[in-house]
Amino acid sequence: MFILRFPYREDFFPLPFTGFTFPTIQWLWKSCPISGWVQLLLRWNTFYRGATIIKNHLNTYSDNFGIRALSIENETILKLNPTYAIMPGIRLYLQKGSRYFSGYKEHNSLENFYTSDFDLSNLNTFTAGLGMRISPQKHLFKQNIFNSMVIRYNYMIRSDSLKAHFFSITFQTSKYRNKRSNR
């Protein structure tokens, strides 16, 4: 595994205008010589004026069963104020199926490997969604701090006619501890 990171350094890149930082780029390469899979991940995050965060992902995958995949993803976080943020997102996934895939009862029984799992076939997936993050700045309880809540809706459509609606709610809390002095 190899990870390469380029954090923003203001002393190396003086900016002629304010409110923009250079993107943080992460490059991740994983491989397994035994099973023959290779994965390359590129993340490019950009922060603009403290109110907009743009997260871009490019991910590729390949293995010795013939599956080749590419996914491109973008999530933009728009801070309306310190408490509320809107998060639209979009994802495109393209996959070339395994050479061992065939439909049900279409295989030759003399083949060494075969599958009828449609998740291993040629397919394309498009996902789009919208989320909202609520981060109140006040304590809700005496001992716990409520950090944030994310409400998210996504719609997915796949080339094999699969369609899905996703709805999720995520809560984040942290334990608040009173510091007592040792006497």
PDB file of N, CA and C in Angstrom, residues 2 6 58 60 63-64 68 99-100 107 115 117 120 126 140 159 171 181:
ATOM      1  N   PHE A   2       0.524   2.227  -0.767  1.00  0.00           N
ATOM      2  CA  PHE A   2       1.296   3.446  -0.902  1.00  0.00           C
ATOM      3  C   PHE A   2       0.346   4.632  -0.790  1.00  0.00           C
ATOM      4  N   PHE A   6      -0.482  15.593  -0.331  1.00  0.00           N
ATOM      5  CA  PHE A   6       0.049  16.928  -0.573  1.00  0.00           C
ATOM      6  C   PHE A   6      -0.782  17.930   0.221  1.00  0.00           C
ATOM      7  N   LEU A  58     -11.971   9.905  -7.203  1.00  0.00           N
ATOM      8  CA  LEU A  58     -11.823   9.089  -8.407  1.00  0.00           C
ATOM      9  C   LEU A  58     -11.263   7.763  -7.940  1.00  0.00           C
ATOM     10  N   THR A  60     -10.527   3.594  -9.030  1.00  0.00           N
ATOM     11  CA  THR A  60     -10.477   2.546 -10.054  1.00  0.00           C
ATOM     12  C   THR A  60     -10.224   1.209  -9.372  1.00  0.00           C
ATOM     13  N   ASP A  63      -9.267  -6.621 -11.214  1.00  0.00           N
ATOM     14  CA  ASP A  63      -8.852  -7.889 -10.623  1.00  0.00           C
ATOM     15  C   ASP A  63      -8.636  -8.927 -11.713  1.00  0.00           C
ATOM     16  N   ASN A  64      -8.144 -10.112 -11.308  1.00  0.00           N
ATOM     17  CA  ASN A  64      -7.804 -11.141 -12.290  1.00  0.00           C
ATOM     18  C   ASN A  64      -9.018 -11.933 -12.773  1.00  0.00           C
ATOM     19  N   ARG A  68     -13.351  -4.636 -14.163  1.00  0.00           N
ATOM     20  CA  ARG A  68     -12.714  -3.314 -14.224  1.00  0.00           C
ATOM     21  C   ARG A  68     -13.782  -2.302 -13.827  1.00  0.00           C
ATOM     22  N   ARG A  99     -15.213 -11.930 -16.788  1.00  0.00           N
ATOM     23  CA  ARG A  99     -15.259 -12.800 -17.971  1.00  0.00           C
ATOM     24  C   ARG A  99     -15.929 -14.134 -17.656  1.00  0.00           C
ATOM     25  N   TYR A 100     -16.143 -14.428 -16.375  1.00  0.00           N
ATOM     26  CA  TYR A 100     -16.794 -15.668 -15.967  1.00  0.00           C
ATOM     27  C   TYR A 100     -18.304 -15.504 -15.772  1.00  0.00           C
ATOM     28  N   HIS A 107     -24.225 -21.238 -18.670  1.00  0.00           N
ATOM     29  CA  HIS A 107     -22.824 -21.645 -18.515  1.00  0.00           C
ATOM     30  C   HIS A 107     -22.590 -23.025 -19.105  1.00  0.00           C
ATOM     31  N   THR A 115     -20.139 -17.658 -12.865  1.00  0.00           N
ATOM     32  CA  THR A 115     -21.024 -16.990 -11.921  1.00  0.00           C
ATOM     33  C   THR A 115     -22.216 -16.418 -12.677  1.00  0.00           C
ATOM     34  N   ASP A 117     -24.027 -14.057 -10.816  1.00  0.00           N
ATOM     35  CA  ASP A 117     -24.285 -12.915  -9.935  1.00  0.00           C
ATOM     36  C   ASP A 117     -24.244 -11.640 -10.775  1.00  0.00           C
ATOM     37  N   LEU A 120     -21.612  -8.875 -10.675  1.00  0.00           N
ATOM     38  CA  LEU A 120     -20.327  -9.087 -11.353  1.00  0.00           C
ATOM     39  C   LEU A 120     -20.451  -8.953 -12.871  1.00  0.00           C
ATOM     40  N   PHE A 126     -25.813   5.324 -11.403  1.00  0.00           N
ATOM     41  CA  PHE A 126     -25.836   6.772 -11.194  1.00  0.00           C
ATOM     42  C   PHE A 126     -26.576   7.040  -9.888  1.00  0.00           C
ATOM     43  N   LEU A 140     -27.315  19.950  24.997  1.00  0.00           N
ATOM     44  CA  LEU A 140     -28.698  19.487  25.139  1.00  0.00           C
ATOM     45  C   LEU A 140     -28.930  18.832  26.494  1.00  0.00           C
ATOM     46  N   SER A 159     -28.018   0.277 -14.473  1.00  0.00           N
ATOM     47  CA  SER A 159     -28.327  -0.091 -15.855  1.00  0.00           C
ATOM     48  C   SER A 159     -29.108  -1.398 -15.975  1.00  0.00           C
ATOM     49  N   PHE A 171     -26.578  10.552  13.847  1.00  0.00           N
ATOM     50  CA  PHE A 171     -26.380  11.404  15.010  1.00  0.00           C
ATOM     51  C   PHE A 171     -24.943  11.256  15.494  1.00  0.00           C
ATOM     52  N   SER A 181     -10.285  18.792  39.872  1.00  0.00           N
ATOM     53  CA  SER A 181      -8.896  18.956  40.288  1.00  0.00           C
ATOM     54  C   SER A 181      -8.588  17.989  41.426  1.00  0.00           C
TER      55      SER A 181
END
